[in-house]
Coordinates of C-alpha atoms in Angstrom, one line a residue:
M16 CA 165.7 221.8 67.4
K17 CA 162.7 221.6 65.2
R18 CA 160.6 218.9 63.6
G19 CA 157.3 219.2 61.8
G20 CA 156.9 222.9 62.5
T21 CA 156.9 222.4 66.3
P22 CA 159.7 224.4 67.8
W23 CA 161.4 223.3 71.1
R24 CA 164.2 224.6 73.1
I25 CA 166.2 222.5 75.6
N26 CA 168.0 224.6 78.2
E27 CA 171.3 222.8 78.7
E28 CA 172.3 224.3 82.0
M29 CA 170.2 224.8 85.1
A30 CA 171.7 228.3 85.4
E31 CA 170.3 229.3 82.0
A32 CA 166.8 228.1 82.7
V33 CA 164.2 230.4 84.0
F34 CA 163.6 229.6 87.7
H35 CA 160.0 229.3 88.8
P36 CA 159.6 229.3 92.6
P37 CA 157.7 226.3 94.1
K38 CA 154.0 226.8 94.3
R39 CA 152.9 226.7 97.9
K40 CA 149.6 225.0 98.8
R41 CA 146.8 227.2 100.0
R42 CA 145.9 225.0 102.9
V43 CA 148.6 223.6 105.1
F44 CA 147.4 221.6 108.2
E45 CA 150.8 220.8 109.7
S46 CA 154.1 222.3 110.6
Y47 CA 157.5 221.3 109.2
K48 CA 159.5 219.2 111.6
A49 CA 162.8 218.0 110.0
P50 CA 164.2 217.0 106.6
F51 CA 165.4 213.6 107.8
P52 CA 164.5 211.1 110.6
V53 CA 167.8 211.6 112.3
D54 CA 169.1 214.3 114.6
V55 CA 172.1 216.3 113.7
G56 CA 173.6 216.0 117.1
G57 CA 173.0 212.2 117.3
K58 CA 170.5 212.5 120.2
D59 CA 167.5 210.2 120.4
F60 CA 168.7 208.2 117.4
R61 CA 166.2 205.6 116.4
L62 CA 166.9 202.6 114.2
C63 CA 163.7 201.8 112.4
Q64 CA 162.9 198.3 111.1
A65 CA 161.3 197.2 107.9
E66 CA 160.8 193.9 106.0
I67 CA 160.5 192.8 102.4
I68 CA 157.1 191.3 101.6
N69 CA 156.3 190.4 98.0
N70 CA 159.1 192.6 96.7
N71 CA 157.8 195.6 98.7
V72 CA 159.5 197.2 101.7
I73 CA 157.0 197.5 104.5
V74 CA 157.2 199.3 107.9
R75 CA 154.8 198.0 110.4
N76 CA 155.7 199.5 113.8
P77 CA 153.6 202.6 114.5
E78 CA 156.4 204.6 116.1
D79 CA 158.7 203.9 113.1
I80 CA 155.9 205.0 110.7
E81 CA 155.5 208.2 112.6
Q82 CA 159.3 208.8 112.6
L83 CA 159.8 208.1 108.9
Y84 CA 156.8 210.0 107.6
N85 CA 156.8 213.0 109.8
K86 CA 160.6 213.7 109.3
G87 CA 161.2 213.6 105.6
Y88 CA 157.9 212.2 104.3
F89 CA 159.3 208.8 103.4
G90 CA 156.8 206.3 102.0
K91 CA 153.0 206.4 101.9
G92 CA 150.2 204.7 103.8
I93 CA 149.0 201.6 101.9
L94 CA 145.4 202.5 102.5
S95 CA 145.7 206.3 102.3
R96 CA 146.7 208.7 99.6
S97 CA 149.9 209.7 101.3
R98 CA 150.0 210.1 105.1
P99 CA 148.9 206.9 106.9
V100 CA 145.6 208.1 108.4
F101 CA 143.2 205.3 107.4
S102 CA 140.2 204.8 109.7
I103 CA 137.1 202.7 109.3
S104 CA 135.1 205.4 111.1
D105 CA 132.5 207.1 109.0
P106 CA 133.0 210.9 109.0
Q107 CA 129.3 211.6 108.6
L108 CA 128.5 209.5 111.6
V109 CA 131.2 211.1 113.6
A110 CA 129.7 214.5 112.8
K111 CA 126.2 213.2 113.6
W112 CA 127.3 211.8 117.0
R113 CA 129.6 214.7 117.8
G114 CA 128.1 214.8 121.3
V115 CA 129.6 211.4 122.1
N116 CA 133.1 211.9 123.6
T117 CA 134.9 208.8 122.3
N118 CA 137.9 207.7 120.4
M119 CA 136.3 204.5 119.1
P120 CA 135.4 204.3 115.4
I121 CA 131.7 204.9 114.6
I122 CA 130.5 202.8 111.7
T123 CA 127.1 201.8 110.1
S124 CA 125.5 198.5 110.7
Q125 CA 125.9 197.5 107.1
K126 CA 129.7 198.1 107.3
Y127 CA 129.9 196.0 110.5
Q128 CA 127.9 193.2 108.8
R129 CA 130.4 193.2 105.9
R130 CA 133.2 192.5 108.4
V131 CA 131.3 189.7 110.0
Q132 CA 130.9 188.2 106.5
W133 CA 134.6 188.5 105.9
A134 CA 135.4 186.9 109.2
Q135 CA 133.0 184.1 108.3
S136 CA 134.7 183.5 105.0
V137 CA 138.1 183.3 106.6
L138 CA 136.9 180.8 109.2
Q139 CA 135.3 178.7 106.5
E140 CA 138.7 178.6 104.7
Q141 CA 140.2 177.3 107.9
G142 CA 137.9 174.2 107.7
L143 CA 135.4 175.1 110.5
D144 CA 131.8 173.9 110.2
S145 CA 128.9 176.4 110.0
C146 CA 127.7 175.6 113.5
S147 CA 131.1 176.4 115.0
I148 CA 131.5 179.5 112.9
S149 CA 128.0 180.8 114.0
R150 CA 128.7 180.1 117.6
I151 CA 132.1 181.8 117.5
L152 CA 130.9 185.0 115.7
E153 CA 127.8 185.2 117.8
S154 CA 129.8 185.1 121.0
Y155 CA 132.5 187.5 119.7
T156 CA 130.1 190.2 118.2
Q157 CA 127.6 190.4 121.1
P158 CA 126.9 193.9 122.5
L159 CA 129.2 195.1 125.2
G160 CA 128.9 197.5 128.1
L161 CA 130.4 201.0 127.5
P162 CA 133.0 202.4 129.9
F163 CA 131.6 205.9 130.5
C164 CA 133.5 209.0 131.6
T165 CA 132.5 211.2 134.4
G166 CA 133.2 214.9 134.5
D167 CA 136.6 214.4 136.2
G168 CA 137.7 211.8 133.6
D169 CA 137.3 208.7 135.8
G170 CA 135.7 205.9 133.9
H171 CA 132.9 203.6 135.2
T172 CA 130.8 201.1 133.4
G173 CA 127.0 201.3 133.4
H174 CA 124.0 203.1 131.9
S175 CA 124.0 206.2 134.1
C176 CA 124.9 209.2 132.0
T177 CA 126.5 212.5 132.8
S178 CA 125.8 215.7 131.0
G179 CA 127.1 215.9 127.4
S180 CA 129.7 218.1 125.9
P181 CA 129.2 221.9 125.9
G182 CA 126.4 222.9 123.6
N183 CA 124.4 219.7 124.0
A184 CA 121.3 219.1 126.0
E185 CA 121.6 217.5 129.4
V186 CA 121.4 213.7 129.1
C187 CA 119.4 211.7 131.6
K188 CA 119.6 208.1 132.6
K189 CA 119.7 205.6 129.8
S190 CA 117.6 202.5 130.3
A191 CA 118.0 200.9 126.9
G192 CA 116.7 197.4 126.2
R193 CA 120.1 196.2 124.9
K194 CA 123.4 196.4 126.6
G195 CA 125.8 199.0 125.5
A196 CA 123.4 201.2 123.5
Q197 CA 123.5 204.9 123.4
S198 CA 121.4 207.6 121.7
P199 CA 122.7 210.5 119.5
E200 CA 122.6 213.1 122.3
G201 CA 125.5 211.0 123.7
Q202 CA 127.2 211.0 127.0
N203 CA 131.0 211.3 127.6
Q204 CA 132.8 208.1 127.1
H205 CA 136.1 206.6 126.1
S206 CA 137.1 203.4 124.3
K207 CA 137.5 200.2 126.3
E208 CA 141.0 199.0 126.6
G209 CA 142.1 195.4 127.2
G210 CA 139.5 192.7 127.3
D211 CA 139.3 189.3 125.9
A212 CA 141.8 188.0 123.4
A213 CA 140.8 189.2 119.9
L214 CA 139.5 187.0 117.1
D215 CA 141.5 188.4 114.3
P216 CA 141.0 186.1 111.2
G217 CA 141.6 188.9 108.7
G218 CA 144.9 188.7 106.9
A219 CA 144.2 190.8 103.8
S220 CA 142.6 194.2 103.1
R221 CA 139.3 193.9 101.4
D222 CA 138.0 197.4 102.3
Q223 CA 139.6 200.7 101.7
E224 CA 137.2 203.2 103.0
Q225 CA 139.1 206.5 103.1
G226 CA 139.1 208.5 106.3
D227 CA 138.7 212.3 106.2
P228 CA 142.1 213.9 106.1
R229 CA 140.8 216.7 108.4
E230 CA 140.5 214.1 111.2
M231 CA 144.2 213.9 111.7
A232 CA 145.4 215.7 114.8
E233 CA 148.3 218.1 114.2
G234 CA 149.5 216.0 111.3
S235 CA 150.5 213.0 113.5
C236 CA 150.4 209.6 112.0
H237 CA 147.7 207.1 112.7
R238 CA 148.6 205.3 115.9
D239 CA 146.7 202.1 115.3
P240 CA 148.8 199.1 114.5
P241 CA 149.9 199.6 110.9
V242 CA 150.2 195.9 110.0
L243 CA 148.0 193.8 107.8
W244 CA 148.3 190.5 109.5
G245 CA 146.0 188.5 111.8
C246 CA 146.8 187.2 115.2
E247 CA 145.7 183.7 114.4
G248 CA 147.2 181.1 112.1
K249 CA 150.7 180.3 111.1
Q250 CA 153.3 183.0 111.0
S251 CA 155.5 183.5 107.9
P252 CA 159.3 184.0 108.3
E253 CA 158.7 187.7 107.7
Q254 CA 156.3 187.8 110.7
R255 CA 158.6 185.9 113.0
A256 CA 161.4 188.3 112.1
W257 CA 159.4 191.2 113.4
E258 CA 160.4 190.9 117.1
G259 CA 159.6 194.5 118.0
M260 CA 155.9 194.5 116.8
D261 CA 153.6 196.2 119.2
S262 CA 151.4 193.9 121.3
R263 CA 148.4 196.0 120.3
E264 CA 148.3 194.0 117.1
C265 CA 146.5 191.2 118.9
A266 CA 144.3 193.3 121.1
P267 CA 140.6 193.5 120.3
E268 CA 139.3 196.6 118.5
Y269 CA 136.1 198.1 119.8
V270 CA 133.7 199.9 117.5
L271 CA 130.5 201.8 117.9
V272 CA 127.8 200.5 115.5
Q273 CA 124.8 202.7 114.7
E274 CA 121.8 200.5 114.8
E275 CA 118.0 200.9 115.1
E276 CA 116.7 200.3 118.5
E277 CA 114.2 197.4 118.7
G278 CA 110.6 198.6 119.1
S279 CA 111.5 202.3 118.8
C280 CA 109.4 203.0 115.7
C281 CA 106.7 205.5 116.4
P282 CA 104.6 208.0 114.2
E283 CA 106.0 211.4 113.9
D284 CA 102.6 213.1 114.5
D285 CA 99.5 211.8 116.1
S286 CA 97.3 213.3 113.4
T287 CA 99.0 211.2 110.6
P288 CA 98.4 207.6 110.0
A289 CA 100.6 205.1 111.7
Q290 CA 102.0 203.8 108.4
E291 CA 103.4 207.2 107.4
N292 CA 106.2 209.5 108.8
I293 CA 107.7 206.7 111.0
V294 CA 110.7 207.9 113.1
K295 CA 113.2 205.2 113.9
K296 CA 115.3 205.7 117.0
E297 CA 119.0 205.0 116.4
V298 CA 121.5 204.1 119.0
L299 CA 125.2 203.3 119.2
V300 CA 126.1 199.8 120.3
C301 CA 129.6 198.8 121.4
R302 CA 130.9 195.6 119.7
K303 CA 134.2 194.0 118.9
N304 CA 135.4 194.3 115.3
P305 CA 135.7 190.7 114.0
F306 CA 137.8 191.6 111.0
R307 CA 140.5 194.2 111.7
I308 CA 142.3 196.1 108.9
F309 CA 145.7 197.5 109.7
E310 CA 147.6 200.1 107.7
Y311 CA 151.3 200.1 107.2
L312 CA 153.9 202.3 105.5
Q313 CA 155.2 201.2 102.1
L314 CA 158.6 202.6 101.1
S315 CA 159.7 202.8 97.5
L316 CA 163.0 200.9 96.8
E317 CA 164.8 204.2 96.4
E318 CA 163.5 205.5 99.7
A319 CA 164.3 202.3 101.6
F320 CA 167.9 202.2 100.3
F321 CA 168.5 205.9 101.0
L322 CA 167.4 205.3 104.6
V323 CA 169.8 202.4 104.9
Y324 CA 172.8 203.6 102.9
A325 CA 172.8 207.4 103.3
L326 CA 171.2 207.9 106.7
G327 CA 171.8 204.5 108.4
C328 CA 168.5 204.8 110.3
L329 CA 166.7 201.7 108.8
S330 CA 167.3 198.0 109.0
I331 CA 165.5 195.8 106.4
Y332 CA 164.8 192.2 107.1
Y333 CA 164.1 189.3 104.7
G334 CA 163.3 186.3 106.8
E335 CA 165.1 186.4 110.1
E336 CA 168.2 188.3 109.2
P337 CA 168.8 191.9 108.2
L338 CA 170.2 192.5 104.7
S339 CA 173.6 194.2 104.2
I340 CA 173.9 197.3 102.0
V341 CA 175.6 195.4 99.1
K342 CA 172.9 192.7 99.3
L343 CA 170.1 195.2 99.2
W344 CA 171.8 196.9 96.2
E345 CA 171.8 193.5 94.5
V346 CA 168.3 192.5 95.5
F347 CA 166.7 195.8 94.5
S348 CA 168.5 195.7 91.2
E349 CA 166.9 192.3 90.5
V350 CA 163.5 193.4 91.6
K351 CA 163.7 196.6 89.5
P352 CA 166.2 196.4 86.6
D353 CA 166.6 200.2 86.4
F354 CA 166.9 200.7 90.2
K355 CA 170.5 201.9 90.0
T356 CA 169.6 204.7 87.6
T357 CA 166.6 205.9 89.6
Y358 CA 168.3 205.6 92.9
M359 CA 171.3 207.7 91.8
A360 CA 168.8 210.4 90.7
Y361 CA 166.9 210.1 94.0
H362 CA 170.1 210.3 96.1
Y363 CA 171.3 213.3 94.1
F364 CA 168.1 215.3 94.6
R365 CA 167.6 214.3 98.2
G366 CA 171.1 215.6 98.8
K367 CA 170.0 218.9 97.2
G368 CA 167.2 219.3 99.7
W369 CA 164.3 218.2 97.5
V370 CA 161.8 215.5 98.6
P371 CA 161.5 213.1 95.6
K372 CA 158.4 211.0 95.3
V373 CA 157.3 208.5 92.6
G374 CA 156.4 210.2 89.4
L375 CA 154.4 207.5 87.8
K376 CA 151.3 209.7 87.9
Y377 CA 152.8 212.1 85.4
G378 CA 154.7 209.5 83.3
T379 CA 158.1 210.2 84.9
D380 CA 160.5 208.7 87.4
L381 CA 160.4 211.3 90.2
L382 CA 158.5 214.3 91.4
L383 CA 160.4 216.9 93.3
Y384 CA 158.8 218.7 96.2
R385 CA 160.1 221.5 98.3
K386 CA 159.9 220.5 102.0
G387 CA 157.3 217.9 101.3
P388 CA 153.9 217.2 99.6
P389 CA 151.9 218.8 102.5
F390 CA 153.5 222.2 101.9
Y391 CA 154.2 222.7 98.2
H392 CA 153.1 221.3 94.8
A393 CA 155.7 219.3 92.9
S394 CA 158.0 221.7 90.9
Y395 CA 159.7 219.2 88.6
S396 CA 158.9 215.9 86.9
V397 CA 162.2 214.0 86.4
I398 CA 163.3 211.4 83.9
A399 CA 166.6 209.8 84.8
E400 CA 169.0 208.3 82.2
L401 CA 172.3 206.6 82.7
V402 CA 174.8 207.4 79.9
D403 CA 178.5 207.4 79.3
D404 CA 180.7 210.5 79.1
H405 CA 179.9 210.8 75.4
F406 CA 176.2 210.8 76.1
E407 CA 175.9 207.4 74.4
G408 CA 174.4 204.2 75.5
S409 CA 171.0 202.4 75.5
L410 CA 168.4 204.7 77.0
R411 CA 165.8 203.5 79.3
R412 CA 163.1 205.6 77.7
P413 CA 164.0 206.6 74.1
L414 CA 161.6 209.5 73.6
S415 CA 160.2 210.4 70.2
W416 CA 159.1 213.9 69.4
M417 CA 155.5 212.9 69.8
A418 CA 156.1 211.2 73.2
L419 CA 158.2 214.2 74.4
S420 CA 155.5 216.7 73.3
G421 CA 152.8 214.7 75.1
L422 CA 154.8 214.3 78.2
N423 CA 155.7 218.0 78.3
R424 CA 152.1 219.0 77.8
T425 CA 150.9 216.7 80.5
N426 CA 153.3 218.2 83.0
A427 CA 152.8 221.7 81.9
N428 CA 149.0 221.4 82.4
A429 CA 149.8 220.4 86.0
S430 CA 152.2 223.4 86.5
K431 CA 155.3 221.2 86.5
E432 CA 158.5 221.5 84.5
L433 CA 159.9 218.5 82.8
M434 CA 163.5 217.7 83.7
L435 CA 165.9 215.2 82.0
C436 CA 168.5 214.1 84.5
Y437 CA 171.5 212.5 82.9
L438 CA 173.8 210.4 85.1
I439 CA 177.2 210.3 83.4
R440 CA 179.5 207.5 84.2
P441 CA 183.1 207.2 83.1
S442 CA 183.7 205.1 80.0
D443 CA 186.2 203.0 81.9
M444 CA 183.8 202.1 84.7
T445 CA 183.4 198.3 84.9
A446 CA 180.4 196.1 85.8
E447 CA 182.2 195.1 89.0
E448 CA 182.3 198.7 90.1
M449 CA 178.6 199.1 89.3
A450 CA 177.8 196.1 91.6
T451 CA 178.2 198.3 94.7
P452 CA 176.8 201.7 95.6
E453 CA 180.3 203.0 95.8
C454 CA 180.1 203.6 92.1
M455 CA 178.2 206.8 92.7
K456 CA 181.4 208.5 93.8
R457 CA 182.4 208.6 90.1
I458 CA 179.0 209.6 88.7
K459 CA 178.4 213.1 87.4
V460 CA 175.0 214.6 86.9
Q461 CA 173.7 217.0 84.3
E462 CA 170.1 218.4 84.4
L463 CA 168.2 219.7 81.4
I464 CA 164.9 221.6 81.6
V465 CA 162.6 220.9 78.6
S466 CA 160.4 223.9 77.7
R467 CA 158.3 224.7 74.7
W468 CA 159.5 227.6 72.6
V469 CA 156.7 229.9 71.4
S470 CA 157.8 232.0 68.5
S471 CA 155.3 234.9 69.1
R472 CA 156.3 235.1 72.8
E473 CA 160.0 235.1 71.9
R474 CA 159.6 237.9 69.4
S475 CA 157.7 240.1 71.9
E476 CA 160.5 239.6 74.5
Q477 CA 163.1 240.5 71.9
D478 CA 161.2 243.7 70.9
E479 CA 161.0 244.7 74.6
L480 CA 164.8 244.3 74.9

């Protein structure tokens, strides 16, 4: 096939194509667990729950998130690149205060003040006057006493310190002017659990600070409540349907705020003027976070339907009732007109052992990974088309030579092969049959690898033969 002097060759059979092994990533920080979130023997079967919010399928329960992502890499964290590991903690501050043994987030004073402002805006929208807002926030954000840890792990509250972690200098008694403050050569401590009921006016994410991926422990999912809803105010039908939501959603979140200690400025050297080389003493102050941000797992429509239809390990709610398989097929087809085509391709490649993810980044429908994104780079970029048995019909993406050349070059530069996946339906298949997922039993699949034919390379190969 030639046009304009640009030669191309389309391999019509996968067996005729040159196989390129998947490219493994250099750094892998986790171990492979399972291809699907179900056990072969049926032991420890877990029925996860999700809900439809604004035409998106959302998983909010932390245990369900861990199950779905760790076993099969379904979905992505809404505030993360892939694995839901979002944290408001500042990685640089965590490294700076590494002597402080705590699992509480450590943030700057500026970041904490932004959350106070967001909480103030939400309270203003609820009709509260400025005096009431100031009183509420002042009471909620006041410094708190830290629960310290002794050497044997028992916690006690107070300002008496034990020795720091190995490698740090011994820490003496802390007699800070403000309650709950701590200096960088910190003492062992852990986060305070329980406490007063949380003021949680935040119902929308306005900050997406990215946590360091290296902070995740053995690849486990973030265990904070993965939901983006506040505890106060009216609940939507979707919220009321979530009966199994963890109670930690309404618990207060404690953070360590790095602040400058009052009256701690002093000259660095007695020989220099007092106005120069001023050293400001910084301390950590424990406070409640007035505006919590939760992360949840967002599933693509294809992933969600596969978990419901093929594996039976997910129940999707809209309002107060779970949706049936046929209803989900109908709803998803209305939300995404080409859903039937893309899902058939997703179902086919999942059944072949690949891990398909959304291919929008490279201008295609799907990206195919071996095992999962943490282990290998994507091998193929797939465009799915639904045709009849004569390869006729209206194509979703009619590609011109220019579009095909640009798409192939984009994927070739990323070390990926472009694949055309044709889903062939019989000519006698009716619209009624296509209205249910049972139509896939009559669908045939043909894969085509698109590669650029280089004449000089081809001649050299023929000469060698």
